[in-house]
Amino acid sequence: MSNATPLLDVSGLTKHFPIKGGFPIRRTVGAVQAVDGLDFQVAEGESLGLVGESGCGKSTTGRLITRLLEPTAGTISYRGEDITHAGRRQLAPIRSEIQMIFQDPYASLNPRQTVGKIVSGPMEINDINPAGGRENRVRELLEIVGLNPEHYNRFPHEFSGGQRQRIGVARALALEPKLIVADEPVSALDVSIQAQVVNLLQKVQQELGIAFVFIAHDLAVVRHFSQRVAVMYLGKIVEIADRDDLYGNPRHPYTRALLSAVPEATVDDDGPVRERIRLVGDVPSPISPPSGCRFRTRCWKATDKCANEAPPLVQVEGNKPGHLTACHYPETEALIPARLSKNPGAAA
Ligand SMILES: Nc1ncnc2c1ncn2[C@@H]1O[C@H](COP(=O)(O)OP(=O)(O)OP(=O)(O)O)[C@@H](O)[C@H]1O
Ligand code: SF4
Ligand SMILES: [Mg+2]
């Protein structure tokens, strides 16, 4: 990444949801530590993949960045401007530049509005009148996302799941955003349709120079889309790197485990063959995460040090610049062929 001010700069970003309890007076008895001290940047036009299992804080992160949620701590800077606690007025000029695409194209489109109305909605709300009129702009946008501009007057139920997600993309593009947070934009779609929508987003990213934070469950989906990838576990980033470094030289045990679940990677002819690691157990509750390294209850290499000291996210020995790993004992061995590997997860 260049030294220029990043488009988005997140530092120590934290969101704890208070848990209320007690009688007769309800008070805060604990907190869901959904996001706990994230540091990352997104450069202009760059796409960052954000990956991790269910409940690790991906959507919360997306909602914090887009300011749909108020952070508990940390800072969010957009183009060098601190917007962490920005009010309505300060956010107004920025609102249009940061857009979100949601997982469920069914729930996120108003069934009673026509496509034209849905896609022009953001222009209306922000009182933006493009040259040539809003309707023309909507037709243009429908064309960009691969929909028939003549379908302007149709309703969401007349479209397939993939087409509905295209409508969501058109709406997100309406205000010419600089940053789009896409929260599992293809998870609800048929596998056969997923690649088409990812390709569309990739085209949008490359041709319109829009930066993306692309949230996904597994590493396969973001592999071809993201220039950099951050892996999250229980509210923390455990590894972040350029795509090739992350997939080719994963240093965190959790990244390895996620990668070994990517079927595509095991049949990769030109890359090293992955070892197979089956993760045992569930992600612990973010209400009382494990001490020290949060991954330790599922890690086959955990020691006392892992229980006592939280590993910092740093450039461990052997990492290229920009490749950061949070582990006391980062993986060093080359990836070993699947057929020779033991199953370390099974021993835990
Ligand atoms: N409004 C809320 N109030 C309380 N807890 C919440 C709230 N929103 C999210 N959480 C909790 O915060 C944690 C992180 O949730 P989040 O939705 O960010 O995870 P995720 O990584 O997006 O998961 P998924 O892959 O299932 O979408 C979860 O334990 C969730 O239950
Ligand atoms: S710090 Fe310890 S428990 Fe955590 S991932 Fe590294 S080896 Fe495993
Ligand atoms: Mg989510």
CSV table of C-alpha atoms and ligand atoms in Angstrom, one decimal:
chain,number,residue,atom,x,y,z
A,1,MET,CA,0.0,0.0,0.0
A,2,SER,CA,1.2,3.5,-0.7
A,3,ASN,CA,2.0,6.1,1.9
A,4,ALA,CA,-0.9,8.3,0.8
A,5,THR,CA,-3.7,8.8,3.3
A,6,PRO,CA,-5.8,5.6,3.2
A,7,LEU,CA,-9.5,5.9,2.2
A,8,LEU,CA,-10.5,4.2,5.4
A,9,ASP,CA,-8.3,3.9,8.5
A,10,VAL,CA,-9.7,1.9,11.4
A,11,SER,CA,-7.8,1.9,14.7
A,12,GLY,CA,-8.6,0.0,17.9
A,13,LEU,CA,-12.2,-0.4,16.7
A,14,THR,CA,-14.3,-2.0,19.4
A,15,LYS,CA,-18.0,-2.8,19.8
A,16,HIS,CA,-19.3,-4.3,23.1
A,17,PHE,CA,-23.0,-4.9,23.2
A,18,PRO,CA,-24.1,-4.5,26.9
A,19,ILE,CA,-26.1,-7.3,28.4
A,20,LYS,CA,-28.8,-6.1,30.8
A,21,GLY,CA,-30.0,-8.2,33.8
A,22,GLY,CA,-31.0,-8.0,37.4
A,23,PHE,CA,-34.2,-7.3,39.3
A,24,PRO,CA,-35.8,-4.9,40.2
A,25,ILE,CA,-33.3,-2.6,38.7
A,26,ARG,CA,-31.9,-3.7,35.3
A,27,ARG,CA,-28.3,-3.0,35.0
A,28,THR,CA,-25.4,-4.0,32.7
A,29,VAL,CA,-24.2,-7.4,33.8
A,30,GLY,CA,-21.8,-8.1,31.0
A,31,ALA,CA,-21.0,-7.5,27.4
A,32,VAL,CA,-20.9,-9.3,24.1
A,33,GLN,CA,-17.4,-8.5,22.9
A,34,ALA,CA,-18.4,-8.6,19.2
A,35,VAL,CA,-15.5,-6.5,17.9
A,36,ASP,CA,-12.5,-6.0,20.1
A,37,GLY,CA,-9.7,-3.7,18.9
A,38,LEU,CA,-9.4,-3.9,15.1
A,39,ASP,CA,-6.7,-2.1,13.2
A,40,PHE,CA,-6.8,-2.0,9.4
A,41,GLN,CA,-6.7,0.3,6.4
A,42,VAL,CA,-8.4,0.3,3.0
A,43,ALA,CA,-6.7,2.2,0.2
A,44,GLU,CA,-8.6,4.0,-2.5
A,45,GLY,CA,-9.9,1.5,-5.1
A,46,GLU,CA,-8.6,-1.5,-3.1
A,47,SER,CA,-10.7,-4.5,-2.1
A,48,LEU,CA,-10.2,-6.0,1.3
A,49,GLY,CA,-11.7,-9.4,2.1
A,50,LEU,CA,-12.9,-9.9,5.7
A,51,VAL,CA,-13.3,-13.6,6.5
A,52,GLY,CA,-14.2,-15.7,9.5
A,53,GLU,CA,-16.7,-18.2,11.0
A,54,SER,CA,-20.2,-17.2,12.0
A,55,GLY,CA,-20.4,-14.8,15.0
A,56,CYS,CA,-16.8,-13.6,14.8
A,57,GLY,CA,-17.9,-10.0,14.3
A,58,LYS,CA,-17.8,-9.4,10.6
A,59,SER,CA,-21.2,-7.8,10.2
A,60,THR,CA,-20.7,-5.7,13.3
A,61,THR,CA,-17.4,-4.4,11.7
A,62,GLY,CA,-19.3,-3.6,8.5
A,63,ARG,CA,-22.0,-1.7,10.4
A,64,LEU,CA,-19.4,0.2,12.4
A,65,ILE,CA,-17.6,1.3,9.3
A,66,THR,CA,-20.8,2.4,7.6
A,67,ARG,CA,-21.7,4.1,10.9
A,68,LEU,CA,-24.9,2.2,11.3
A,69,LEU,CA,-23.6,1.3,14.8
A,70,GLU,CA,-21.8,3.5,17.3
A,71,PRO,CA,-18.4,2.2,18.3
A,72,THR,CA,-17.6,1.5,22.0
A,73,ALA,CA,-14.0,2.5,21.4
A,74,GLY,CA,-11.4,3.2,18.7
A,75,THR,CA,-11.4,5.5,15.8
A,76,ILE,CA,-12.7,5.4,12.2
A,77,SER,CA,-11.1,7.9,9.7
A,78,TYR,CA,-12.4,8.4,6.3
A,79,ARG,CA,-10.1,10.3,3.9
A,80,GLY,CA,-8.2,11.5,7.0
A,81,GLU,CA,-11.3,12.8,8.7
A,82,ASP,CA,-12.3,11.3,12.0
A,83,ILE,CA,-15.9,10.2,11.7
A,84,THR,CA,-15.9,7.9,14.7
A,85,HIS,CA,-18.7,9.9,16.5
A,86,ALA,CA,-19.7,12.2,13.6
A,87,GLY,CA,-23.2,13.4,13.8
A,88,ARG,CA,-25.8,13.6,11.1
A,89,ARG,CA,-24.5,16.9,9.7
A,90,GLN,CA,-20.8,15.9,9.6
A,91,LEU,CA,-21.7,12.6,8.0
A,92,ALA,CA,-24.1,14.1,5.4
A,93,PRO,CA,-21.4,14.7,2.7
A,94,ILE,CA,-19.8,11.3,3.4
A,95,ARG,CA,-23.0,9.2,3.6
A,96,SER,CA,-23.3,8.9,-0.2
A,97,GLU,CA,-19.6,7.8,-0.5
A,98,ILE,CA,-19.9,4.8,1.7
A,99,GLN,CA,-22.6,2.3,0.8
A,100,MET,CA,-23.5,-1.2,2.0
A,101,ILE,CA,-24.7,-4.3,0.1
A,102,PHE,CA,-26.5,-6.8,2.3
A,103,GLN,CA,-26.6,-10.6,2.3
A,104,ASP,CA,-30.2,-11.1,1.7
A,105,PRO,CA,-31.4,-9.6,-1.6
A,106,TYR,CA,-35.0,-10.5,-0.6
A,107,ALA,CA,-35.1,-8.7,2.7
A,108,SER,CA,-33.2,-5.6,1.7
A,109,LEU,CA,-35.5,-4.6,-1.2
A,110,ASN,CA,-38.9,-3.1,-0.5
A,111,PRO,CA,-41.3,-5.4,-2.2
A,112,ARG,CA,-43.8,-2.6,-2.8
A,113,GLN,CA,-41.5,-0.4,-4.8
A,114,THR,CA,-40.5,-0.7,-8.4
A,115,VAL,CA,-36.9,-1.3,-9.4
A,116,GLY,CA,-36.8,2.3,-10.6
A,117,LYS,CA,-38.0,3.6,-7.3
A,118,ILE,CA,-35.6,1.4,-5.3
A,119,VAL,CA,-32.5,2.3,-7.3
A,120,SER,CA,-33.4,6.0,-7.4
A,121,GLY,CA,-34.1,6.0,-3.7
A,122,PRO,CA,-30.6,7.1,-2.5
A,123,MET,CA,-30.7,10.0,-5.1
A,124,GLU,CA,-34.0,11.1,-3.7
A,125,ILE,CA,-33.0,10.9,-0.1
A,126,ASN,CA,-29.8,12.9,-0.8
A,127,ASP,CA,-31.5,15.3,-3.2
A,128,ILE,CA,-29.2,14.5,-6.0
A,129,ASN,CA,-30.3,15.3,-9.6
A,130,PRO,CA,-28.0,13.9,-12.2
A,131,ALA,CA,-27.7,15.5,-15.5
A,132,GLY,CA,-30.3,13.8,-17.8
A,133,GLY,CA,-32.6,13.1,-14.9
A,134,ARG,CA,-32.9,10.3,-12.3
A,135,GLU,CA,-34.7,7.9,-14.5
A,136,ASN,CA,-32.0,8.0,-17.1
A,137,ARG,CA,-29.4,7.4,-14.4
A,138,VAL,CA,-31.3,4.4,-13.1
A,139,ARG,CA,-31.5,2.9,-16.6
A,140,GLU,CA,-27.8,3.5,-16.9
A,141,LEU,CA,-27.2,1.8,-13.6
A,142,LEU,CA,-29.4,-1.2,-14.5
A,143,GLU,CA,-27.3,-1.6,-17.6
A,144,ILE,CA,-24.1,-1.5,-15.7
A,145,VAL,CA,-25.2,-4.3,-13.4
A,146,GLY,CA,-26.4,-6.4,-16.3
A,147,LEU,CA,-30.2,-5.9,-16.0
A,148,ASN,CA,-32.6,-4.8,-18.7
A,149,PRO,CA,-33.2,-1.1,-18.4
A,150,GLU,CA,-36.7,-1.7,-19.7
A,151,HIS,CA,-37.5,-3.5,-16.4
A,152,TYR,CA,-37.5,-0.2,-14.7
A,153,ASN,CA,-41.2,-0.6,-13.6
A,154,ARG,CA,-41.0,-4.1,-12.4
A,155,PHE,CA,-41.2,-5.3,-8.8
A,156,PRO,CA,-38.5,-7.3,-6.9
A,157,HIS,CA,-40.6,-10.5,-6.9
A,158,GLU,CA,-40.4,-10.6,-10.7
A,159,PHE,CA,-36.6,-11.1,-10.5
A,160,SER,CA,-34.5,-14.1,-9.5
A,161,GLY,CA,-32.2,-14.1,-6.5
A,162,GLY,CA,-29.2,-13.2,-8.5
A,163,GLN,CA,-31.0,-10.4,-10.3
A,164,ARG,CA,-32.3,-9.0,-7.0
A,165,GLN,CA,-28.7,-8.8,-5.8
A,166,ARG,CA,-27.9,-6.9,-9.0
A,167,ILE,CA,-30.6,-4.5,-8.1
A,168,GLY,CA,-29.0,-4.1,-4.7
A,169,VAL,CA,-25.7,-3.4,-6.4
A,170,ALA,CA,-27.3,-0.8,-8.7
A,171,ARG,CA,-28.8,1.0,-5.7
A,172,ALA,CA,-25.4,1.0,-4.0
A,173,LEU,CA,-23.8,2.5,-7.1
A,174,ALA,CA,-26.5,5.2,-7.5
A,175,LEU,CA,-24.5,7.9,-5.6
A,176,GLU,CA,-21.1,7.0,-7.1
A,177,PRO,CA,-19.6,5.7,-3.8
A,178,LYS,CA,-15.9,5.5,-3.0
A,179,LEU,CA,-16.3,2.6,-0.6
A,180,ILE,CA,-18.8,-0.3,-0.6
A,181,VAL,CA,-19.1,-2.7,2.3
A,182,ALA,CA,-20.6,-5.9,0.9
A,183,ASP,CA,-21.8,-8.2,3.8
A,184,GLU,CA,-21.9,-11.7,2.4
A,185,PRO,CA,-23.4,-10.5,-0.8
A,186,VAL,CA,-23.5,-13.9,-2.4
A,187,SER,CA,-24.1,-16.3,0.5
A,188,ALA,CA,-27.8,-16.4,0.0
A,189,LEU,CA,-27.5,-17.2,-3.7
A,190,ASP,CA,-27.3,-20.5,-5.6
A,191,VAL,CA,-23.7,-21.6,-6.0
A,192,SER,CA,-24.2,-21.4,-9.8
A,193,ILE,CA,-25.2,-17.7,-9.5
A,194,GLN,CA,-22.5,-16.7,-6.9
A,195,ALA,CA,-19.7,-16.4,-9.4
A,196,GLN,CA,-21.7,-14.2,-11.7
A,197,VAL,CA,-22.4,-11.7,-8.9
A,198,VAL,CA,-18.8,-11.8,-7.7
A,199,ASN,CA,-17.7,-11.1,-11.3
A,200,LEU,CA,-20.1,-8.2,-11.4
A,201,LEU,CA,-18.7,-6.7,-8.2
A,202,GLN,CA,-15.1,-7.2,-9.5
A,203,LYS,CA,-16.0,-5.4,-12.7
A,204,VAL,CA,-17.5,-2.6,-10.6
A,205,GLN,CA,-14.4,-2.4,-8.4
A,206,GLN,CA,-12.0,-2.4,-11.3
A,207,GLU,CA,-13.8,-0.2,-13.8
A,208,LEU,CA,-15.3,2.4,-11.4
A,209,GLY,CA,-12.3,2.3,-9.0
A,210,ILE,CA,-14.5,1.7,-5.9
A,211,ALA,CA,-12.9,0.3,-2.8
A,212,PHE,CA,-14.6,-2.7,-1.2
A,213,VAL,CA,-14.7,-4.4,2.1
A,214,PHE,CA,-16.0,-7.8,1.1
A,215,ILE,CA,-17.3,-9.9,4.0
A,216,ALA,CA,-17.4,-13.7,3.6
A,217,HIS,CA,-17.5,-16.9,5.6
A,218,ASP,CA,-14.8,-18.7,3.8
A,219,LEU,CA,-11.6,-18.0,2.0
A,220,ALA,CA,-12.8,-19.4,-1.4
A,221,VAL,CA,-15.3,-16.6,-2.1
A,222,VAL,CA,-12.9,-13.7,-1.6
A,223,ARG,CA,-9.9,-15.4,-3.2
A,224,HIS,CA,-10.2,-13.9,-6.6
A,225,PHE,CA,-11.8,-10.7,-5.5
A,226,SER,CA,-9.6,-9.3,-2.8
A,227,GLN,CA,-6.2,-7.8,-3.1
A,228,ARG,CA,-5.8,-8.2,0.7
A,229,VAL,CA,-7.5,-10.4,3.1
A,230,ALA,CA,-8.1,-10.1,6.9
A,231,VAL,CA,-9.0,-13.2,8.9
A,232,MET,CA,-11.2,-12.6,12.0
A,233,TYR,CA,-11.7,-14.8,15.0
A,234,LEU,CA,-13.9,-13.8,18.0
A,235,GLY,CA,-13.8,-10.1,17.4
A,236,LYS,CA,-10.1,-9.9,16.5
A,237,ILE,CA,-8.0,-9.9,13.3
A,238,VAL,CA,-5.7,-12.9,13.6
A,239,GLU,CA,-4.0,-12.5,10.3
A,240,ILE,CA,-3.9,-9.9,7.5
A,241,ALA,CA,-1.9,-10.0,4.3
A,242,ASP,CA,-1.8,-9.5,0.6
A,243,ARG,CA,-3.8,-12.2,-1.1
A,244,ASP,CA,-0.9,-14.2,-2.4
A,245,ASP,CA,0.9,-14.1,1.0
A,246,LEU,CA,-2.2,-15.1,2.8
A,247,TYR,CA,-3.1,-18.1,0.6
A,248,GLY,CA,0.5,-19.1,-0.2
A,249,ASN,CA,2.1,-18.6,3.3
A,250,PRO,CA,-0.6,-18.7,5.9
A,251,ARG,CA,1.1,-18.3,9.3
A,252,HIS,CA,-1.8,-18.4,11.8
A,253,PRO,CA,-3.1,-21.9,12.7
A,254,TYR,CA,-6.7,-20.6,12.2
A,255,THR,CA,-6.0,-19.3,8.7
A,256,ARG,CA,-4.5,-22.7,7.9
A,257,ALA,CA,-7.6,-24.4,9.2
A,258,LEU,CA,-9.9,-22.2,7.1
A,259,LEU,CA,-7.7,-22.7,4.1
A,260,SER,CA,-7.8,-26.5,4.4
A,261,ALA,CA,-11.6,-26.3,4.2
A,262,VAL,CA,-11.3,-24.7,0.8
A,263,PRO,CA,-11.9,-27.5,-1.6
A,264,GLU,CA,-10.5,-25.5,-4.5
A,265,ALA,CA,-7.2,-25.2,-2.8
A,266,THR,CA,-6.6,-28.9,-2.4
A,267,VAL,CA,-6.7,-29.5,-6.1
A,268,ASP,CA,-4.6,-26.5,-7.0
A,269,ASP,CA,-2.0,-27.9,-9.4
A,270,ASP,CA,0.3,-24.9,-9.4
A,271,GLY,CA,0.2,-24.2,-5.7
A,272,PRO,CA,1.3,-26.2,-2.7
A,273,VAL,CA,-1.1,-28.9,-1.7
A,274,ARG,CA,-2.9,-28.0,1.6
A,275,GLU,CA,-2.8,-30.1,4.7
A,276,ARG,CA,-6.3,-31.1,6.0
A,277,ILE,CA,-7.2,-29.6,9.3
A,278,ARG,CA,-10.6,-30.2,10.8
A,279,LEU,CA,-11.5,-27.6,13.3
A,280,VAL,CA,-13.1,-29.2,16.3
A,281,GLY,CA,-15.7,-27.5,18.5
A,282,ASP,CA,-17.6,-24.2,18.1
A,283,VAL,CA,-16.4,-20.7,18.4
A,284,PRO,CA,-16.5,-19.8,22.1
A,285,SER,CA,-19.0,-17.2,23.3
A,286,PRO,CA,-17.9,-13.6,22.8
A,287,ILE,CA,-19.4,-12.8,26.2
A,288,SER,CA,-16.5,-14.5,28.0
A,289,PRO,CA,-13.8,-15.1,25.4
A,290,PRO,CA,-10.8,-17.3,26.3
A,291,SER,CA,-7.9,-15.5,28.1
A,292,GLY,CA,-4.8,-14.8,26.1
A,293,CYS,CA,-5.1,-16.1,22.5
A,294,ARG,CA,-8.8,-16.4,21.8
A,295,PHE,CA,-8.2,-19.3,19.4
A,296,ARG,CA,-6.4,-21.4,22.1
A,297,THR,CA,-9.4,-23.6,23.0
A,298,ARG,CA,-9.4,-25.0,19.4
A,299,CYS,CA,-5.7,-24.7,18.7
A,300,TRP,CA,-3.6,-27.9,18.5
A,301,LYS,CA,-0.4,-26.0,19.5
A,302,ALA,CA,-1.7,-24.1,22.5
A,303,THR,CA,0.6,-23.7,25.5
A,304,ASP,CA,0.4,-21.9,28.9
A,305,LYS,CA,1.8,-18.8,27.2
A,306,CYS,CA,-1.2,-18.8,24.8
A,307,ALA,CA,-3.5,-18.8,27.8
A,308,ASN,CA,-1.7,-16.0,29.6
A,309,GLU,CA,-0.6,-13.6,26.9
A,310,ALA,CA,-2.7,-12.3,24.0
A,311,PRO,CA,-0.5,-12.5,20.9
A,312,PRO,CA,-0.1,-9.1,19.2
A,313,LEU,CA,-0.8,-8.7,15.5
A,314,VAL,CA,2.7,-8.2,14.1
A,315,GLN,CA,4.9,-8.9,11.2
A,316,VAL,CA,6.4,-12.2,12.5
A,317,GLU,CA,9.7,-13.4,11.3
A,318,GLY,CA,9.5,-14.6,7.7
A,319,ASN,CA,6.5,-12.5,6.9
A,320,LYS,CA,6.7,-10.0,4.0
A,321,PRO,CA,6.0,-6.3,4.9
A,322,GLY,CA,2.2,-5.8,5.5
A,323,HIS,CA,1.7,-9.5,6.4
A,324,LEU,CA,0.7,-9.5,10.1
A,325,THR,CA,0.0,-12.5,12.3
A,326,ALA,CA,-1.2,-12.8,15.8
A,327,CYS,CA,0.3,-16.0,17.1
A,328,HIS,CA,3.0,-16.9,19.6
A,329,TYR,CA,4.0,-19.9,17.4
A,330,PRO,CA,3.4,-19.0,13.8
A,331,GLU,CA,3.4,-21.9,11.3
A,332,THR,CA,6.7,-22.2,9.7
A,333,GLU,CA,6.6,-25.5,7.7
A,334,ALA,CA,5.7,-25.5,4.1
A,335,LEU,CA,2.2,-26.7,3.4
A,336,ILE,CA,2.3,-30.5,3.3
A,337,PRO,CA,0.5,-32.8,0.9
A,338,ALA,CA,-3.0,-33.7,2.1
A,339,ARG,CA,-2.4,-37.5,1.8
A,340,LEU,CA,0.6,-37.3,4.2
A,341,SER,CA,-0.9,-35.1,6.8
A,342,LYS,CA,-2.2,-36.2,10.1
A,343,ASN,CA,-5.3,-34.6,11.4
A,344,PRO,CA,-4.1,-32.3,14.2
A,345,GLY,CA,-7.6,-31.1,14.9
A,346,ALA,CA,-8.8,-34.6,15.8
A,347,ALA,CA,-6.3,-34.9,18.6
A,348,ALA,CA,-7.6,-31.9,20.5
B,1,LIG,N1,-27.3,-5.9,18.3
B,1,LIG,C1,-26.7,-6.8,19.0
B,1,LIG,N2,-26.9,-7.0,20.3
B,1,LIG,C2,-26.2,-8.0,21.0
B,1,LIG,N3,-25.3,-8.8,20.4
B,1,LIG,C3,-25.1,-8.7,19.1
B,1,LIG,C4,-25.8,-7.7,18.3
B,1,LIG,N4,-25.3,-7.8,17.0
B,1,LIG,C5,-24.5,-8.8,17.0
B,1,LIG,N5,-24.3,-9.4,18.2
B,1,LIG,C6,-23.4,-10.5,18.6
B,1,LIG,O1,-22.1,-10.1,18.3
B,1,LIG,C7,-21.4,-11.2,17.8
B,1,LIG,C8,-20.8,-10.9,16.4
B,1,LIG,O2,-21.9,-10.9,15.5
B,1,LIG,P1,-21.8,-10.5,14.0
B,1,LIG,O3,-23.2,-10.5,13.4
B,1,LIG,O4,-21.0,-9.3,13.8
B,1,LIG,O5,-21.0,-11.8,13.4
B,1,LIG,P2,-20.7,-12.3,11.9
B,1,LIG,O6,-19.3,-12.6,11.9
B,1,LIG,O7,-21.3,-11.3,11.0
B,1,LIG,O8,-21.5,-13.6,11.9
B,1,LIG,P3,-22.3,-14.3,10.7
B,1,LIG,O9,-21.2,-15.0,9.8
B,1,LIG,O10,-23.2,-15.3,11.3
B,1,LIG,O11,-23.0,-13.2,9.9
B,1,LIG,C9,-22.3,-12.4,17.8
B,1,LIG,O12,-22.1,-13.1,19.0
B,1,LIG,C10,-23.7,-11.7,17.9
B,1,LIG,O13,-24.6,-12.6,18.5
B,2,SF4,S1,-1.0,-18.1,20.1
B,2,SF4,FE1,-1.1,-20.2,20.7
B,2,SF4,S2,-3.2,-20.8,20.8
B,2,SF4,FE2,-3.1,-18.9,19.6
B,2,SF4,S3,-3.0,-19.6,17.5
B,2,SF4,FE3,-0.9,-19.3,18.2
B,2,SF4,S4,-0.3,-21.3,19.0
B,2,SF4,FE4,-2.5,-21.4,18.8
B,3,MG,MG,-22.7,-11.4,9.5
